[in-house]
PDB file of C-alpha atoms in Angstrom:
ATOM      1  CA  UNK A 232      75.430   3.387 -50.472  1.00 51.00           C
ATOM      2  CA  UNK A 233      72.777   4.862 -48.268  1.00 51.00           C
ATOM      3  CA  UNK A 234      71.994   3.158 -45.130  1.00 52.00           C
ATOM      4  CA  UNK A 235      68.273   3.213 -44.106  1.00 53.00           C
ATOM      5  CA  UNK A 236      68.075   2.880 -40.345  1.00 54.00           C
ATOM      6  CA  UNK A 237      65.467   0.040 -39.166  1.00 53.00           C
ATOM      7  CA  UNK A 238      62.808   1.794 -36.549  1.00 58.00           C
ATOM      8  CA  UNK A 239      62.243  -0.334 -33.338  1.00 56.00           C
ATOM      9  CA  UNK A 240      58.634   0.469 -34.095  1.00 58.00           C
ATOM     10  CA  UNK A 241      58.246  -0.632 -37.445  1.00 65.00           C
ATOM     11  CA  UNK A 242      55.967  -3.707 -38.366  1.00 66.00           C
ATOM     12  CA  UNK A 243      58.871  -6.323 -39.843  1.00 65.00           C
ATOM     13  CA  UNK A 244      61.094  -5.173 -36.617  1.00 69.00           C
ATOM     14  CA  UNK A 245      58.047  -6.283 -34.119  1.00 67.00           C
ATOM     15  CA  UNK A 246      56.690  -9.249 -36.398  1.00 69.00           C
ATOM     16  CA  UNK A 247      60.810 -10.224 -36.095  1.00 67.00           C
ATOM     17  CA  UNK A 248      60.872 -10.127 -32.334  1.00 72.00           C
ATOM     18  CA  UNK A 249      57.473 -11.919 -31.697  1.00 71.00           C
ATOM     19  CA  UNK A 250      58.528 -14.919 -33.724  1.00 68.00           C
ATOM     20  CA  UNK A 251      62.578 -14.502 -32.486  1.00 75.00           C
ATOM     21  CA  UNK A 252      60.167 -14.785 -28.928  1.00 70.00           C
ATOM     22  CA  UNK A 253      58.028 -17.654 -29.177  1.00 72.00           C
ATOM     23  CA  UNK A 254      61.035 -19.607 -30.711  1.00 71.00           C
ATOM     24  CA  UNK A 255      63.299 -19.018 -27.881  1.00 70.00           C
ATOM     25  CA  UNK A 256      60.405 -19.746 -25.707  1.00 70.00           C
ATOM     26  CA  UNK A 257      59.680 -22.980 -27.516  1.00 69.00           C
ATOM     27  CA  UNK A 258      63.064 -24.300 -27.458  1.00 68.00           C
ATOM     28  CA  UNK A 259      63.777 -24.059 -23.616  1.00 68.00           C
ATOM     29  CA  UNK A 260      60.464 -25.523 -22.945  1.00 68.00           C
ATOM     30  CA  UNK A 261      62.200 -28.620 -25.363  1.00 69.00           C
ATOM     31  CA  UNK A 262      65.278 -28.511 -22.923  1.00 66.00           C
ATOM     32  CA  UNK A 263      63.206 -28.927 -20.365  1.00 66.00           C
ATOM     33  CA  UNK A 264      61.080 -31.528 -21.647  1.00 64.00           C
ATOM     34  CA  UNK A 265      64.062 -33.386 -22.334  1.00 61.00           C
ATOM     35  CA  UNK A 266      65.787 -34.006 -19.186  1.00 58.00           C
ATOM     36  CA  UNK A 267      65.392 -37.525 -18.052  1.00 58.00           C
ATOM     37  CA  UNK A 268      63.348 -38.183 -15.027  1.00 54.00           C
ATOM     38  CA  UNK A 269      65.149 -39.579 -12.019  1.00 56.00           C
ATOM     39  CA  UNK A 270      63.336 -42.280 -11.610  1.00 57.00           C
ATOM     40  CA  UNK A 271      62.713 -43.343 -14.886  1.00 55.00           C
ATOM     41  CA  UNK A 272      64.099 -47.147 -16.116  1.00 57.00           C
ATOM     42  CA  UNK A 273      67.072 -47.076 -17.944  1.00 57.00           C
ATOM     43  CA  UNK A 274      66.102 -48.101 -21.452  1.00 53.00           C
ATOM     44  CA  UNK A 275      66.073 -51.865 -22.656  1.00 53.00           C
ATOM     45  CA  UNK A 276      69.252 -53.533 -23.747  1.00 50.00           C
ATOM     46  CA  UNK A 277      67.584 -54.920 -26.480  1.00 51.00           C
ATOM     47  CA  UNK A 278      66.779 -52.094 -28.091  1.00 50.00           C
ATOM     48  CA  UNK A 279      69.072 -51.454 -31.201  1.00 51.00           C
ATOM     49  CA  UNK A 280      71.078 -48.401 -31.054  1.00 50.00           C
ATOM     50  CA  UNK A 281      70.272 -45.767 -32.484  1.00 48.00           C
ATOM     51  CA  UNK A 282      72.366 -44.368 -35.248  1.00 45.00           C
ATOM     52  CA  UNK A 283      74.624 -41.430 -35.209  1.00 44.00           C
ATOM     53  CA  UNK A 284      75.247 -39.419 -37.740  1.00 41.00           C
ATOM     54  CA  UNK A 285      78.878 -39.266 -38.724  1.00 43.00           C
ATOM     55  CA  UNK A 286      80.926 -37.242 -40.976  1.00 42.00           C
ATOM     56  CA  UNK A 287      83.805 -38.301 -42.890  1.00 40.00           C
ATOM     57  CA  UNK A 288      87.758 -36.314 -42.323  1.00 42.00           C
ATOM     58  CA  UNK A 289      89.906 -36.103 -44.809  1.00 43.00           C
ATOM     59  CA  UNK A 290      92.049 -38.605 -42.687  1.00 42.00           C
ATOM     60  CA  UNK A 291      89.365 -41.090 -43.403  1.00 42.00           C
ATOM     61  CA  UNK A 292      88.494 -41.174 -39.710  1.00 46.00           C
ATOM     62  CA  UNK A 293      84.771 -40.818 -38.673  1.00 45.00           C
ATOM     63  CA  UNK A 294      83.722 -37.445 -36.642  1.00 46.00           C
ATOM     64  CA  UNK A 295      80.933 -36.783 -34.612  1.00 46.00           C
ATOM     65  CA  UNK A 296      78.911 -33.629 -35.760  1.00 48.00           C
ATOM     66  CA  UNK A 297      77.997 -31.828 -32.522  1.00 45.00           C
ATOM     67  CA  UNK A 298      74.793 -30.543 -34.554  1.00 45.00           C
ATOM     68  CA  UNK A 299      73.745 -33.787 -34.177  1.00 48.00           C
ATOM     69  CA  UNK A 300      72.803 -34.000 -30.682  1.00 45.00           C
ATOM     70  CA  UNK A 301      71.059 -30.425 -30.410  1.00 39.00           C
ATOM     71  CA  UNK A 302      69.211 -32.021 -34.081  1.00 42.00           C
ATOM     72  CA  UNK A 303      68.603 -35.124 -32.038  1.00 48.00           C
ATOM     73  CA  UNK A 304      67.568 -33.090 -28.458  1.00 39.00           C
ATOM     74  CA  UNK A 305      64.712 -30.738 -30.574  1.00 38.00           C
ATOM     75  CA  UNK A 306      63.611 -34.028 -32.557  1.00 47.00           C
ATOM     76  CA  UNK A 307      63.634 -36.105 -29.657  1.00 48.00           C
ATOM     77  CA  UNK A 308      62.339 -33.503 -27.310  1.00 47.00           C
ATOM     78  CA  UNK A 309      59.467 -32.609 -29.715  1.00 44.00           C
ATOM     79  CA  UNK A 310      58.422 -36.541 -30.564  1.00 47.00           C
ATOM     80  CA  UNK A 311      58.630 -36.639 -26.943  1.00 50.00           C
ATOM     81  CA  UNK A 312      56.110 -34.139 -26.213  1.00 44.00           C
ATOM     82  CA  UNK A 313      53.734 -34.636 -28.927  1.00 46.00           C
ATOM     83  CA  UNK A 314      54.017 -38.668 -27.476  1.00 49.00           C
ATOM     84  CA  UNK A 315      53.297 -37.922 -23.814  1.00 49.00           C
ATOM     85  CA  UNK A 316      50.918 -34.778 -23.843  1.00 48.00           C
ATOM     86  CA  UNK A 317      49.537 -35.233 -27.649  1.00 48.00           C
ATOM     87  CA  UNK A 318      49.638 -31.413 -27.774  1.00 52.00           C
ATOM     88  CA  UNK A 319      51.977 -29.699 -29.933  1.00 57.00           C
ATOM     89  CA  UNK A 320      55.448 -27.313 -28.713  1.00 56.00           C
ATOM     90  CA  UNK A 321      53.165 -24.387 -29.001  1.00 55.00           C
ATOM     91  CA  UNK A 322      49.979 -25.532 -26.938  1.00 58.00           C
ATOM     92  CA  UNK A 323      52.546 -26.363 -24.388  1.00 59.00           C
ATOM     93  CA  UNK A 324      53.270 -23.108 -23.752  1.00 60.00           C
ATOM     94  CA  UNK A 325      51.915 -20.718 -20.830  1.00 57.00           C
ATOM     95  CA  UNK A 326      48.801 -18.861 -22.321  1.00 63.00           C
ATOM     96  CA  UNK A 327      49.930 -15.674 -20.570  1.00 68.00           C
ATOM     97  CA  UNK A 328      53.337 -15.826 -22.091  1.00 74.00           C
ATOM     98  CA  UNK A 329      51.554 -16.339 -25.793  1.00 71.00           C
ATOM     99  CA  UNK A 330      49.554 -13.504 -25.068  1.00 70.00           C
ATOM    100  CA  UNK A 331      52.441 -11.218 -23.917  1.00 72.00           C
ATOM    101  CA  UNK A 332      54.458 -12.166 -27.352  1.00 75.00           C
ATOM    102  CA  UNK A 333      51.517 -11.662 -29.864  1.00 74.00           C
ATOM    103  CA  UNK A 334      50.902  -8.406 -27.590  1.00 72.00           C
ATOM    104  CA  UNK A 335      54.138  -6.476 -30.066  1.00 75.00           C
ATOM    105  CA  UNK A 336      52.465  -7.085 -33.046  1.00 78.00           C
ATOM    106  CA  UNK A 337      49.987  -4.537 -34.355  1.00 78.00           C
ATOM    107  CA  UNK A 338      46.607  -5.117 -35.749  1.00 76.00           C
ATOM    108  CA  UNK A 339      47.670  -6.375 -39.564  1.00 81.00           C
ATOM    109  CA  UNK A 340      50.387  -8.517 -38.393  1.00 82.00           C
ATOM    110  CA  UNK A 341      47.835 -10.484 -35.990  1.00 79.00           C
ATOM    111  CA  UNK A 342      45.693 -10.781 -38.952  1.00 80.00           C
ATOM    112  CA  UNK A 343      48.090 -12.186 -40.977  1.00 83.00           C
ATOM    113  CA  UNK A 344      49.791 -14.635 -38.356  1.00 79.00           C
ATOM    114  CA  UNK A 345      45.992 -15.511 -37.966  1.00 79.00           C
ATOM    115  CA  UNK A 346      46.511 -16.935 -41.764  1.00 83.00           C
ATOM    116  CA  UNK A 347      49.522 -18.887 -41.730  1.00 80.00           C
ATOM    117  CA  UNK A 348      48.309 -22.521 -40.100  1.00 78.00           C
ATOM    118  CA  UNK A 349      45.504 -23.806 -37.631  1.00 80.00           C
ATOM    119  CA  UNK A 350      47.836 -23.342 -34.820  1.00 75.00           C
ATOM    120  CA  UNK A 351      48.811 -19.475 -35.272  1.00 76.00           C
ATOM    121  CA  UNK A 352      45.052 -18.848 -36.408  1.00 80.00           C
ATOM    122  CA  UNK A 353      43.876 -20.032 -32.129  1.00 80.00           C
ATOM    123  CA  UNK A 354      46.708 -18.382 -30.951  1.00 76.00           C
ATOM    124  CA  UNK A 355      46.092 -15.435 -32.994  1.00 78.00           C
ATOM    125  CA  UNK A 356      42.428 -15.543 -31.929  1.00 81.00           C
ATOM    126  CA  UNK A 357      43.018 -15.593 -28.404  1.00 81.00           C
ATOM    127  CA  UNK A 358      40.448 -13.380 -26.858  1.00 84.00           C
ATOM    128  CA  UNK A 359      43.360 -11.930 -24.234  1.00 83.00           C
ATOM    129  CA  UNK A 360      45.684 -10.893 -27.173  1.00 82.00           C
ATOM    130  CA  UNK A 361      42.816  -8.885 -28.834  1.00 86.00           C
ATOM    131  CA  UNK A 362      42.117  -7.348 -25.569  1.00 86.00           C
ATOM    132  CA  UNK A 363      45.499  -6.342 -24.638  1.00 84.00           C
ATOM    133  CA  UNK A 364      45.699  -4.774 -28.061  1.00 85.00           C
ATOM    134  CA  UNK A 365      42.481  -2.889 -27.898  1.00 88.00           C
ATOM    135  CA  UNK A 366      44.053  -1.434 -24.375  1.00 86.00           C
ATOM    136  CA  UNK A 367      46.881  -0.600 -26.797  1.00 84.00           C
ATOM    137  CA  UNK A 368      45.419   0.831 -29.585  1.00 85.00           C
ATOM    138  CA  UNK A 369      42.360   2.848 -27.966  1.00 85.00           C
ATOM    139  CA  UNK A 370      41.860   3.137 -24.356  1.00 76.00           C
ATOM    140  CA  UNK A 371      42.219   1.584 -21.005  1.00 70.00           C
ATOM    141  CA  UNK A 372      38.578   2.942 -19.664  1.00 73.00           C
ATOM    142  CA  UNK A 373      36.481  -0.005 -20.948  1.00 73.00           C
ATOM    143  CA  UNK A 374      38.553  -2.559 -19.452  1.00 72.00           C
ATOM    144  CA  UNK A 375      35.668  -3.519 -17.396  1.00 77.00           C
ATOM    145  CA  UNK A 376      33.494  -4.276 -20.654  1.00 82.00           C
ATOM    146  CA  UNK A 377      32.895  -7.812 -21.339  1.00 85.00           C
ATOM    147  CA  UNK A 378      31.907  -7.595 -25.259  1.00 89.00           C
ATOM    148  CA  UNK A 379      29.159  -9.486 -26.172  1.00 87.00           C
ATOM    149  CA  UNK A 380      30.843 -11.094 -29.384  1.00 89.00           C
ATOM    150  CA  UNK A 381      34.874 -11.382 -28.153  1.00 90.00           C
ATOM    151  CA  UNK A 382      37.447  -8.588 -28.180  1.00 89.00           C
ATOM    152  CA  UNK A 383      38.323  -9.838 -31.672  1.00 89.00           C
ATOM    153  CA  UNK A 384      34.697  -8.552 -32.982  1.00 91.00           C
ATOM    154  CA  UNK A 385      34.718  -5.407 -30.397  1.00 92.00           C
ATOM    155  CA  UNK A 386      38.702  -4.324 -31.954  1.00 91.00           C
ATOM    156  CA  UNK A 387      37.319  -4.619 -35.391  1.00 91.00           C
ATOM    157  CA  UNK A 388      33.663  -2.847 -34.756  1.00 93.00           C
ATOM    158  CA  UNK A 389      35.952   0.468 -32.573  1.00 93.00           C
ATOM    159  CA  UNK A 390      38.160   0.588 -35.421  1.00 93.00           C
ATOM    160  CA  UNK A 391      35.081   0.539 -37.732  1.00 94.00           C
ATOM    161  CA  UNK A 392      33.533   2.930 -36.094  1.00 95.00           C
ATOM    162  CA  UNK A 393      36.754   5.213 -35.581  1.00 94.00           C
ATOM    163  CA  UNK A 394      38.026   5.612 -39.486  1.00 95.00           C
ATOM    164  CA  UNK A 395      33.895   6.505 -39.661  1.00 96.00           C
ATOM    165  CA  UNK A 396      34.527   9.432 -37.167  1.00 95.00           C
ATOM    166  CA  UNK A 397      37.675  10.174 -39.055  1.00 94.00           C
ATOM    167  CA  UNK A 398      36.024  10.203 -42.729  1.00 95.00           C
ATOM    168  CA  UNK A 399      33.321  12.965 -40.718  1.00 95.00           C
ATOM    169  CA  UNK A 400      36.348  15.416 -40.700  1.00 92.00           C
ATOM    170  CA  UNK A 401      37.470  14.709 -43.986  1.00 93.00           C
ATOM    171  CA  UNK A 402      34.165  15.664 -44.849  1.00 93.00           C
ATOM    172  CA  UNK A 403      34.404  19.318 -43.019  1.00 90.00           C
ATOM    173  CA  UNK A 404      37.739  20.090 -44.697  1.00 88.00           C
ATOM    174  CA  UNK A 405      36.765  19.262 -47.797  1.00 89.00           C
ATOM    175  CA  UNK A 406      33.247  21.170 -47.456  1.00 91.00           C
ATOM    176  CA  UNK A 407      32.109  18.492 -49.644  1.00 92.00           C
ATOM    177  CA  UNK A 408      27.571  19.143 -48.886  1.00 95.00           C
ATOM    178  CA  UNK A 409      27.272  15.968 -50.817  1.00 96.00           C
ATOM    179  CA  UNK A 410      28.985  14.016 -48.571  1.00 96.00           C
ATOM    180  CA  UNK A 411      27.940  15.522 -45.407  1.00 97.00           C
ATOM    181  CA  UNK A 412      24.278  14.852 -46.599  1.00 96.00           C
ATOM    182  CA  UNK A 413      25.219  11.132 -47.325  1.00 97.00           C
ATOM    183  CA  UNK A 414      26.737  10.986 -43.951  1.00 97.00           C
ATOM    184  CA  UNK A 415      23.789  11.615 -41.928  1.00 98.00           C
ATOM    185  CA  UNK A 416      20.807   9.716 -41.561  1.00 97.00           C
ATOM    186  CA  UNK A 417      18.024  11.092 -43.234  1.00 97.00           C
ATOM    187  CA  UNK A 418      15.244  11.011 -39.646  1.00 97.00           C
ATOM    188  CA  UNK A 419      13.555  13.836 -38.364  1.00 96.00           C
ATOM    189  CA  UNK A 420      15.420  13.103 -34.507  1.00 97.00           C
ATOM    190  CA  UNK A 421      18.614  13.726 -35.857  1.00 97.00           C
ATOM    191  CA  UNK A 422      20.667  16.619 -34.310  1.00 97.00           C
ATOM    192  CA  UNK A 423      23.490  19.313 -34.320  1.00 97.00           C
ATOM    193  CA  UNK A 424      24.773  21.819 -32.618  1.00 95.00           C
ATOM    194  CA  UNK A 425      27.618  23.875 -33.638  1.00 91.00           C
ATOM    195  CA  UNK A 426      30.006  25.359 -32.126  1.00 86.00           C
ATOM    196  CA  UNK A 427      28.241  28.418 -32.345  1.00 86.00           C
ATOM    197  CA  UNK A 428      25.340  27.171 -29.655  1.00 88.00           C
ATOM    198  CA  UNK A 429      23.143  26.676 -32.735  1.00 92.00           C
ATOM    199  CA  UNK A 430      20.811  24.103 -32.339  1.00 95.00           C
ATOM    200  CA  UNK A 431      19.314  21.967 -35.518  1.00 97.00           C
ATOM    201  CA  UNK A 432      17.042  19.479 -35.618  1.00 97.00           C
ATOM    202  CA  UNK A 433      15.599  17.480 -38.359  1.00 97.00           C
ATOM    203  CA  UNK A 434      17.547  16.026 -41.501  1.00 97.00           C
ATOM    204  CA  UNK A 435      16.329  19.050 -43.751  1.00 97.00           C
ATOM    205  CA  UNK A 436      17.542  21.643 -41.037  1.00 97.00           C
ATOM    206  CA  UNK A 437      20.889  19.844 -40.312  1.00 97.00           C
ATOM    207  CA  UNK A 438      22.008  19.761 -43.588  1.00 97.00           C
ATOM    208  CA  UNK A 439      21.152  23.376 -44.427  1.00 96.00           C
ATOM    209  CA  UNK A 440      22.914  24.118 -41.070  1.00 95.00           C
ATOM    210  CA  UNK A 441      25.895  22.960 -42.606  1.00 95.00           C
ATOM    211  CA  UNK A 442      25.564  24.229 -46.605  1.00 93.00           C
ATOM    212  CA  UNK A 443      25.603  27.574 -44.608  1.00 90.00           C
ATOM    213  CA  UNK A 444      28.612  26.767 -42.759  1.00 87.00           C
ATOM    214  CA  UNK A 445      30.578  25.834 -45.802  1.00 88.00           C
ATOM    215  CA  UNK A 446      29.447  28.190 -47.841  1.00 86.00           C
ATOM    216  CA  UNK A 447      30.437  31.118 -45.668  1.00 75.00           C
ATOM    217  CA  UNK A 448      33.371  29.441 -43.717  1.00 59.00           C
ATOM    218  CA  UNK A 449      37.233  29.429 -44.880  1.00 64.00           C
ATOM    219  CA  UNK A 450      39.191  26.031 -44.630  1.00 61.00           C
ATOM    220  CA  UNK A 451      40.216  25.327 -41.419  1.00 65.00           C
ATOM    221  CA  UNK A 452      43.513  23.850 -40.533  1.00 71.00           C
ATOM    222  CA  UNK A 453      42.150  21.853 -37.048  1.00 78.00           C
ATOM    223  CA  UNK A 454      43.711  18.653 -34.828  1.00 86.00           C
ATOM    224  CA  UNK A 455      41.736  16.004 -33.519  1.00 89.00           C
ATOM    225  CA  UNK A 456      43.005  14.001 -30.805  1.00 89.00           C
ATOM    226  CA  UNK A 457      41.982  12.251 -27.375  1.00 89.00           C
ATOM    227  CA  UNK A 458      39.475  10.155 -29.197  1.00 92.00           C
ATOM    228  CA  UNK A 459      37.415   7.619 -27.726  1.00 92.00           C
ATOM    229  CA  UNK A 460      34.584   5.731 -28.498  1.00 92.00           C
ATOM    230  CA  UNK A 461      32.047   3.381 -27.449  1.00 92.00           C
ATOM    231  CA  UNK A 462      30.440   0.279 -29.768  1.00 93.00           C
ATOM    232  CA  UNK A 463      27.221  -1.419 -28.882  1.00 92.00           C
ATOM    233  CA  UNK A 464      25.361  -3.275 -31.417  1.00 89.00           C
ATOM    234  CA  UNK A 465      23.709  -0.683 -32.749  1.00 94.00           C
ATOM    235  CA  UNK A 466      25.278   2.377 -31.715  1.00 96.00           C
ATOM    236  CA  UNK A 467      27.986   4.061 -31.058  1.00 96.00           C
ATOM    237  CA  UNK A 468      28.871   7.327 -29.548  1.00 95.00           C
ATOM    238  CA  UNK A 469      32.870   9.076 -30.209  1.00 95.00           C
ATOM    239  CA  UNK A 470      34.421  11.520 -27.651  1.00 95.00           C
ATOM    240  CA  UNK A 471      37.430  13.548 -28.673  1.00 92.00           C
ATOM    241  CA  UNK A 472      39.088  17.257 -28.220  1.00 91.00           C
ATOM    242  CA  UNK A 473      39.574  19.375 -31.457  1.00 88.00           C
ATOM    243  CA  UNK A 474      42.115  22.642 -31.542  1.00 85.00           C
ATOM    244  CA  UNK A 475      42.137  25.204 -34.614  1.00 78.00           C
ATOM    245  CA  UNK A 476      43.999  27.198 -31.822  1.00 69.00           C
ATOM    246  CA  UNK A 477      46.452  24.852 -29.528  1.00 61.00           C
ATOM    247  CA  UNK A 478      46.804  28.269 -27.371  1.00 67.00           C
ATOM    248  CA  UNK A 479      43.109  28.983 -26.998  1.00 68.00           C
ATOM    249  CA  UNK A 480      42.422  25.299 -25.833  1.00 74.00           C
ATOM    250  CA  UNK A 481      40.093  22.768 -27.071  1.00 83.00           C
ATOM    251  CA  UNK A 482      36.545  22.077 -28.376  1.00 87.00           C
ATOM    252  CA  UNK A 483      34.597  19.149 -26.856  1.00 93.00           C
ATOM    253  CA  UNK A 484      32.809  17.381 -29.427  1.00 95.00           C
ATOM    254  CA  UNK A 485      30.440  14.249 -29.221  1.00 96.00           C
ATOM    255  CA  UNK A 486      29.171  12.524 -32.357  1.00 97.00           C
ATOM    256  CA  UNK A 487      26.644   9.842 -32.172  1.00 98.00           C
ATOM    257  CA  UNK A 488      26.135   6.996 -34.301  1.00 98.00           C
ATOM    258  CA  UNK A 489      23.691   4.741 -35.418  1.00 97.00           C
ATOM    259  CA  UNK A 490      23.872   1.340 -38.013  1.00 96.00           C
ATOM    260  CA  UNK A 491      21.299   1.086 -40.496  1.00 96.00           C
ATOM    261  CA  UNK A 492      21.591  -1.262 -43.789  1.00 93.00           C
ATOM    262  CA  UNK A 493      25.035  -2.196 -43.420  1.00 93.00           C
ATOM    263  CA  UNK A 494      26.614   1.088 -42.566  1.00 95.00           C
ATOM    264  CA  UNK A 495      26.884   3.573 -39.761  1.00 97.00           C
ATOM    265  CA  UNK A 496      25.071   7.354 -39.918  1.00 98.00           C
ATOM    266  CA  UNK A 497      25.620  10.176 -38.039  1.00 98.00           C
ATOM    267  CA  UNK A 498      22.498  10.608 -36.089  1.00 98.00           C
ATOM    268  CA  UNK A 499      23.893  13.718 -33.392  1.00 98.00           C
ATOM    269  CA  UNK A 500      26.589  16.202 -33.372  1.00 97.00           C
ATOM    270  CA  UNK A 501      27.111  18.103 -30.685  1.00 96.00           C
ATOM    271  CA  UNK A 502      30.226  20.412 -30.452  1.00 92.00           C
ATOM    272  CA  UNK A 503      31.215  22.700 -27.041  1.00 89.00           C
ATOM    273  CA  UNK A 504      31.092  26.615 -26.846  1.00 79.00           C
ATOM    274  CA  UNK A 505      34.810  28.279 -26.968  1.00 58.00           C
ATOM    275  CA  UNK A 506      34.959  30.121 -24.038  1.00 53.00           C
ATOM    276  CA  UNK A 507      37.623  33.207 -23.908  1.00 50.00           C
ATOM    277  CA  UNK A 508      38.226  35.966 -21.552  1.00 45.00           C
ATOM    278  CA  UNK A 509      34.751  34.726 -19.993  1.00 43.00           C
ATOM    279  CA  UNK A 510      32.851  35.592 -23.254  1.00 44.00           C
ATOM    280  CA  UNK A 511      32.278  32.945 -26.064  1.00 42.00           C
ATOM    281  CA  UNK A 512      33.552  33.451 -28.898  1.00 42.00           C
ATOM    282  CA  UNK A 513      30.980  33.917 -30.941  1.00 40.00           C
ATOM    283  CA  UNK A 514      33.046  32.187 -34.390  1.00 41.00           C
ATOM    284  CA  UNK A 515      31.689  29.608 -35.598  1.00 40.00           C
ATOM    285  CA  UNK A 516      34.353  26.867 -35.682  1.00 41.00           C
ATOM    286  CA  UNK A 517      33.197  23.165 -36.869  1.00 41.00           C
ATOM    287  CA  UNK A 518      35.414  20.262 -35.500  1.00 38.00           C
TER     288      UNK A 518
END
């Protein structure tokens, strides 16, 4: 039988610890809610007793179950807290440490938590926990930024904005014209400049900018990375480094966006002149 190893990284490992987290976290703050205060009365003797649960041997002599006082200390500890605070085990709990324990799970799993009750769905919307997972999942520089709408709506709108960026390249390896011509917005400010220091402007010029380029191009086998991007309500404008060669360094390439009728359009490309041995190379490289 083959034994699949279980990543520390994967989603039902970090769900797994998050809730293994906020339970151990739940039941000290019981223990500690359960301690009697010093100078609390000692309870009335007329108050009946109450029962114990007992379990029969097979001597027919009664023994005490000692699950029954940790059942009775959560119960009591719980009824207790609920009583004196009317706030439930979890509202109890130190916002930062909340935050810090929803901070392991990734975007889907905060989603779904978000679905399970009332209580999960306002931890799960915590505006701290979105933040510390947009520092996670994109960038620290626009921890400054106070969005306008929440972290919650600024995550989603990046990450919206970012598989947008991504479906751009798709576009250029597939040398789909179609789809490039879809992808921008049809205006007469729209702009590009390739990597050759070619400069289009216009829709009708941009797109015949690139029909060229694909028609006359091979595939390219390039890397994105370093990508970073910036959402406002209207716009948005991506950053990132592309290599066909990791040896000969990278391009610098800004795309600007713009929303119109429910969607985003590329509105400005602008990609950065290889330089090499001084002289730039005059190949005309798109990414």
């Amino acid at each position: 039988m083959e034994i699949i190893p279980l990543s520390l990284s994967s989603q039902p490992f970090l769900i797994a610890s998050s809730l293994t987290l906020l339970s151990l976290l739940l039941a000290l703050l019981i223990l500690l809610r359960s301690k009697p205060h010093p100078h609390a009365p000692p309870p009335s003797s007329s108050s009946p007793p109450k029962p114990s649960l007992r379990h029969c041997s097979c001597n027919g002599e009664q023994q005490h179950n000692p699950d029954d006082s940790v059942t009775d200390l959560v119960n009591g500890g719980a009824a207790e807290m609920v009583a004196a605070t009317g706030a439930s085990m979890m509202e109890q709990l130190v916002p930062e440490i909340t935050t810090h324990a929803l901070s392991y799970l990734d975007y889907p799993s905060l989603c779904r938590l978000s679905m399970t009750n009332s209580l999960m769905r306002k931890a799960a919307n915590d505006d701290n926990a979105w933040k510390a997972l947009y520092h996670k999942d994109f960038t620290l520089e626009q921890d400054s930024v106070t969005p306008v709408n929440g972290w919650k709506a600024y995550y989603a709108a990046t990450r919206a904005i970012m598989n947008v960026n991504a479906q751009f390249f798709n576009i250029i390896r597939e040398r789909s014209l179609p789809a490039m011509s879809h992808f921008w917005l049809n205006a007469d400010y729209v702009k590009c400049i390739h990597a050759s220091g070619e400069f289009f402007s216009g829709y009708n010029a941009v797109i015949q900018s690139w029909q060229l380029l694909f028609n006359w191009e091979q595939g390219l086998d390039f890397q994105v990375r370093d990508v970073r991007a910036r959402v406002l309500t209207d716009m948005a404008w991506v950053t990132m480094k592309t290599y066909v060669d990791m040896d000969a360094g990278p391009f610098n390439v800004t795309n600007v966006y713009e929303f119109h009728n429910g969607r985003w359009y590329l509105v400005h490309h602008h990609s950065s002149l290889l330089l090499m041995d001084g002289e730039v190379d005059q190949q005309v490289v798109h990414a």
